[in-house]
């Protein structure tokens, strides 16, 4: 069983045992996950959650079933997920904006940069920490590049069809839920383009 400090745990008493642990500085809660069964299978799961389960079933149990919270810390910088979420929110706002069909790189860039700065202000206020200032600058550089890519797509006939497309697939008695970041359609030949935003240095292949 994995030790979980008392203030962080939110779980049913049936899966928790308390044990004194001098090494960890006092009493801890030890969580023993129940065996899989009809009563413990969730009715649905997201694509991200399914990936999390495949990576570590116990970590999935702590995070998605018991909802164990991480210790609170003052936000001084974005973690990897928050970094990606902020970029996604900027792109989604662009895909719903009046300039979404523009073929002009400068017009697209102006919108993306302004929206990025607004997202940082809305989340963290005007006085950013040094790490947040650096991260904002990194995202601004990426948005400038994305503006050129988007302008090229538009000139090639691609028009945004859906800025966010949800889907559900039956999977072993559950429902696998997911979301496609963006769907475009080519005005010239009707082809469909599925876009998944990635902000990591090396994106994994779709398969």
CSV table of N, CA, C and O in Angstrom, one decimal, residues 151-207:
chain,number,residue,atom,x,y,z
A,151,UNK,N,-2.0,31.0,-41.3
A,151,UNK,CA,-2.2,31.7,-42.5
A,151,UNK,C,-2.0,30.9,-43.7
A,151,UNK,O,-2.7,31.0,-44.7
A,152,UNK,N,-1.0,30.0,-43.7
A,152,UNK,CA,-0.7,29.1,-44.8
A,152,UNK,C,-1.9,28.1,-45.0
A,152,UNK,O,-2.2,27.8,-46.1
A,153,UNK,N,-2.4,27.6,-43.9
A,153,UNK,CA,-3.5,26.7,-44.0
A,153,UNK,C,-4.7,27.3,-44.7
A,153,UNK,O,-5.4,26.8,-45.5
A,154,UNK,N,-5.0,28.6,-44.3
A,154,UNK,CA,-6.2,29.3,-44.8
A,154,UNK,C,-6.0,29.6,-46.3
A,154,UNK,O,-6.9,29.4,-47.1
A,155,UNK,N,-4.8,29.9,-46.7
A,155,UNK,CA,-4.5,30.2,-48.1
A,155,UNK,C,-4.6,28.9,-48.9
A,155,UNK,O,-4.9,29.0,-50.1
A,156,UNK,N,-4.4,27.8,-48.3
A,156,UNK,CA,-4.5,26.5,-49.0
A,156,UNK,C,-6.0,26.0,-49.0
A,156,UNK,O,-6.2,24.9,-49.5
A,157,UNK,N,-6.9,26.8,-48.5
A,157,UNK,CA,-8.3,26.4,-48.6
A,157,UNK,C,-8.9,25.8,-47.3
A,157,UNK,O,-10.1,25.4,-47.3
A,158,UNK,N,-8.1,25.7,-46.2
A,158,UNK,CA,-8.7,25.1,-45.0
A,158,UNK,C,-9.5,26.1,-44.2
A,158,UNK,O,-9.0,27.2,-43.9
A,159,UNK,N,-10.7,25.8,-43.9
A,159,UNK,CA,-11.6,26.6,-43.1
A,159,UNK,C,-11.9,25.8,-41.8
A,159,UNK,O,-12.2,24.6,-41.8
A,160,UNK,N,-11.9,26.5,-40.7
A,160,UNK,CA,-12.2,25.9,-39.4
A,160,UNK,C,-13.7,25.5,-39.4
A,160,UNK,O,-14.6,26.3,-39.6
A,161,UNK,N,-13.9,24.2,-39.2
A,161,UNK,CA,-15.3,23.6,-39.2
A,161,UNK,C,-15.8,23.5,-37.7
A,161,UNK,O,-17.0,23.9,-37.5
A,162,UNK,N,-15.0,23.1,-36.8
A,162,UNK,CA,-15.4,22.9,-35.4
A,162,UNK,C,-14.2,23.1,-34.5
A,162,UNK,O,-13.2,22.4,-34.6
A,163,UNK,N,-14.3,24.1,-33.6
A,163,UNK,CA,-13.1,24.4,-32.8
A,163,UNK,C,-12.9,23.4,-31.6
A,163,UNK,O,-11.9,23.4,-31.0
A,164,UNK,N,-13.9,22.6,-31.4
A,164,UNK,CA,-13.8,21.6,-30.4
A,164,UNK,C,-14.9,20.5,-30.6
A,164,UNK,O,-16.0,20.8,-30.4
A,165,UNK,N,-14.5,19.3,-30.9
A,165,UNK,CA,-15.4,18.2,-31.2
A,165,UNK,C,-15.3,17.1,-30.2
A,165,UNK,O,-14.3,16.4,-30.1
A,166,UNK,N,-16.4,16.9,-29.4
A,166,UNK,CA,-16.5,15.8,-28.5
A,166,UNK,C,-16.9,14.5,-29.1
A,166,UNK,O,-17.7,14.6,-30.1
A,167,UNK,N,-16.5,13.4,-28.6
A,167,UNK,CA,-16.9,12.1,-29.1
A,167,UNK,C,-17.0,11.1,-28.0
A,167,UNK,O,-16.4,11.3,-26.9
A,168,UNK,N,-17.8,10.0,-28.2
A,168,UNK,CA,-17.9,8.9,-27.2
A,168,UNK,C,-17.8,7.6,-28.0
A,168,UNK,O,-18.4,7.5,-29.1
A,169,UNK,N,-17.1,6.6,-27.4
A,169,UNK,CA,-17.0,5.3,-28.0
A,169,UNK,C,-17.2,4.2,-27.0
A,169,UNK,O,-16.6,4.3,-25.9
A,170,UNK,N,-18.0,3.2,-27.2
A,170,UNK,CA,-18.2,2.1,-26.3
A,170,UNK,C,-16.9,1.3,-26.1
A,170,UNK,O,-16.2,1.1,-27.1
A,171,UNK,N,-16.6,1.0,-24.9
A,171,UNK,CA,-15.3,0.3,-24.6
A,171,UNK,C,-15.5,-0.6,-23.4
A,171,UNK,O,-15.5,-0.2,-22.3
A,172,UNK,N,-15.6,-1.9,-23.6
A,172,UNK,CA,-15.6,-2.9,-22.6
A,172,UNK,C,-16.6,-2.6,-21.4
A,172,UNK,O,-16.3,-2.6,-20.3
A,173,UNK,N,-17.8,-2.2,-21.8
A,173,UNK,CA,-18.9,-1.9,-20.9
A,173,UNK,C,-18.8,-0.5,-20.3
A,173,UNK,O,-19.7,-0.1,-19.5
A,174,UNK,N,-17.9,0.3,-20.8
A,174,UNK,CA,-17.8,1.7,-20.4
A,174,UNK,C,-17.9,2.5,-21.6
A,174,UNK,O,-18.0,2.1,-22.7
A,175,UNK,N,-17.9,3.8,-21.4
A,175,UNK,CA,-17.9,4.8,-22.5
A,175,UNK,C,-16.6,5.6,-22.5
A,175,UNK,O,-16.3,6.2,-21.5
A,176,UNK,N,-15.8,5.5,-23.5
A,176,UNK,CA,-14.6,6.2,-23.7
A,176,UNK,C,-14.9,7.6,-24.3
A,176,UNK,O,-15.5,7.7,-25.4
A,177,UNK,N,-14.7,8.6,-23.5
A,177,UNK,CA,-15.0,10.0,-23.9
A,177,UNK,C,-13.7,10.7,-24.3
A,177,UNK,O,-12.6,10.5,-23.7
A,178,UNK,N,-13.8,11.6,-25.3
A,178,UNK,CA,-12.7,12.4,-25.7
A,178,UNK,C,-13.1,13.6,-26.4
A,178,UNK,O,-14.3,13.9,-26.6
A,179,UNK,N,-12.1,14.4,-26.8
A,179,UNK,CA,-12.3,15.7,-27.5
A,179,UNK,C,-11.3,15.9,-28.5
A,179,UNK,O,-10.1,15.8,-28.2
A,180,UNK,N,-11.7,16.3,-29.7
A,180,UNK,CA,-10.8,16.6,-30.8
A,180,UNK,C,-10.6,18.2,-30.7
A,180,UNK,O,-11.6,18.9,-30.7
A,181,UNK,N,-9.4,18.6,-30.7
A,181,UNK,CA,-9.1,20.1,-30.5
A,181,UNK,C,-9.7,20.9,-31.6
A,181,UNK,O,-10.3,22.0,-31.4
A,182,UNK,N,-9.6,20.4,-32.9
A,182,UNK,CA,-10.1,21.2,-34.0
A,182,UNK,C,-10.3,20.4,-35.2
A,182,UNK,O,-9.5,19.5,-35.5
A,183,UNK,N,-11.3,20.7,-36.0
A,183,UNK,CA,-11.6,20.0,-37.2
A,183,UNK,C,-11.8,21.1,-38.3
A,183,UNK,O,-12.5,22.0,-38.2
A,184,UNK,N,-11.0,20.9,-39.4
A,184,UNK,CA,-11.0,21.8,-40.5
A,184,UNK,C,-11.6,21.1,-41.8
A,184,UNK,O,-11.4,19.9,-41.9
A,185,UNK,N,-12.1,21.8,-42.7
A,185,UNK,CA,-12.6,21.3,-44.0
A,185,UNK,C,-12.0,22.1,-45.1
A,185,UNK,O,-12.0,23.3,-45.0
A,186,UNK,N,-11.5,21.4,-46.1
A,186,UNK,CA,-10.9,22.1,-47.3
A,186,UNK,C,-12.0,22.6,-48.2
A,186,UNK,O,-12.8,21.7,-48.7
A,187,UNK,N,-12.0,23.9,-48.5
A,187,UNK,CA,-13.1,24.4,-49.4
A,187,UNK,C,-12.9,23.9,-50.9
A,187,UNK,O,-13.9,23.9,-51.6
A,188,UNK,N,-11.7,23.5,-51.2
A,188,UNK,CA,-11.4,23.2,-52.6
A,188,UNK,C,-11.8,21.8,-52.9
A,188,UNK,O,-12.4,21.5,-54.0
A,189,UNK,N,-11.6,20.8,-52.0
A,189,UNK,CA,-11.9,19.4,-52.4
A,189,UNK,C,-12.7,18.6,-51.3
A,189,UNK,O,-12.9,17.4,-51.4
A,190,UNK,N,-13.0,19.3,-50.2
A,190,UNK,CA,-13.8,18.7,-49.2
A,190,UNK,C,-13.1,17.8,-48.2
A,190,UNK,O,-13.7,17.2,-47.3
A,191,UNK,N,-11.8,17.8,-48.3
A,191,UNK,CA,-11.0,17.0,-47.3
A,191,UNK,C,-11.2,17.5,-45.9
A,191,UNK,O,-11.5,18.6,-45.7
A,192,UNK,N,-11.1,16.6,-44.9
A,192,UNK,CA,-11.2,16.9,-43.5
A,192,UNK,C,-9.8,16.8,-42.8
A,192,UNK,O,-9.1,15.9,-43.1
A,193,UNK,N,-9.5,17.8,-42.0
A,193,UNK,CA,-8.2,17.9,-41.3
A,193,UNK,C,-8.5,17.8,-39.8
A,193,UNK,O,-9.2,18.7,-39.3
A,194,UNK,N,-8.0,16.9,-39.1
A,194,UNK,CA,-8.1,16.8,-37.6
A,194,UNK,C,-6.9,17.3,-37.0
A,194,UNK,O,-5.8,16.8,-37.3
A,195,UNK,N,-7.0,18.3,-36.1
A,195,UNK,CA,-5.9,18.9,-35.5
A,195,UNK,C,-5.9,18.6,-34.0
A,195,UNK,O,-6.9,18.8,-33.3
A,196,UNK,N,-4.7,18.2,-33.4
A,196,UNK,CA,-4.6,18.0,-32.0
A,196,UNK,C,-3.4,18.9,-31.5
A,196,UNK,O,-2.3,18.7,-32.0
A,197,UNK,N,-3.7,19.9,-30.7
A,197,UNK,CA,-2.7,20.8,-30.3
A,197,UNK,C,-1.7,20.1,-29.3
A,197,UNK,O,-2.1,19.4,-28.4
A,198,UNK,N,-0.4,20.3,-29.5
A,198,UNK,CA,0.6,19.8,-28.7
A,198,UNK,C,1.6,20.9,-28.3
A,198,UNK,O,2.0,21.6,-29.2
A,199,UNK,N,2.0,20.9,-27.1
A,199,UNK,CA,3.0,22.0,-26.7
A,199,UNK,C,4.3,21.4,-26.1
A,199,UNK,O,5.2,22.1,-25.7
A,200,UNK,N,4.4,20.0,-26.1
A,200,UNK,CA,5.6,19.4,-25.6
A,200,UNK,C,6.7,19.6,-26.7
A,200,UNK,O,6.4,19.8,-27.9
A,201,UNK,N,8.0,19.4,-26.3
A,201,UNK,CA,9.1,19.6,-27.2
A,201,UNK,C,9.0,18.5,-28.3
A,201,UNK,O,9.4,18.8,-29.4
A,202,UNK,N,8.6,17.3,-27.9
A,202,UNK,CA,8.5,16.2,-28.9
A,202,UNK,C,7.1,15.6,-28.8
A,202,UNK,O,6.8,14.9,-27.7
A,203,UNK,N,6.3,15.7,-29.8
A,203,UNK,CA,4.9,15.2,-29.7
A,203,UNK,C,5.0,13.7,-30.1
A,203,UNK,O,5.7,13.3,-31.0
A,204,UNK,N,4.2,12.9,-29.4
A,204,UNK,CA,4.1,11.5,-29.7
A,204,UNK,C,3.3,11.3,-31.0
A,204,UNK,O,2.4,12.1,-31.3
A,205,UNK,N,3.6,10.3,-31.8
A,205,UNK,CA,2.9,10.1,-33.1
A,205,UNK,C,1.4,9.7,-32.7
A,205,UNK,O,1.1,9.2,-31.7
A,206,UNK,N,0.4,10.0,-33.6
A,206,UNK,CA,-1.0,9.8,-33.3
A,206,UNK,C,-1.3,8.4,-33.0
A,206,UNK,O,-2.2,8.1,-32.1
A,207,UNK,N,-0.6,7.4,-33.6
A,207,UNK,CA,-0.9,6.0,-33.3
A,207,UNK,C,-0.4,5.5,-32.0
A,207,UNK,O,-0.8,4.5,-31.5
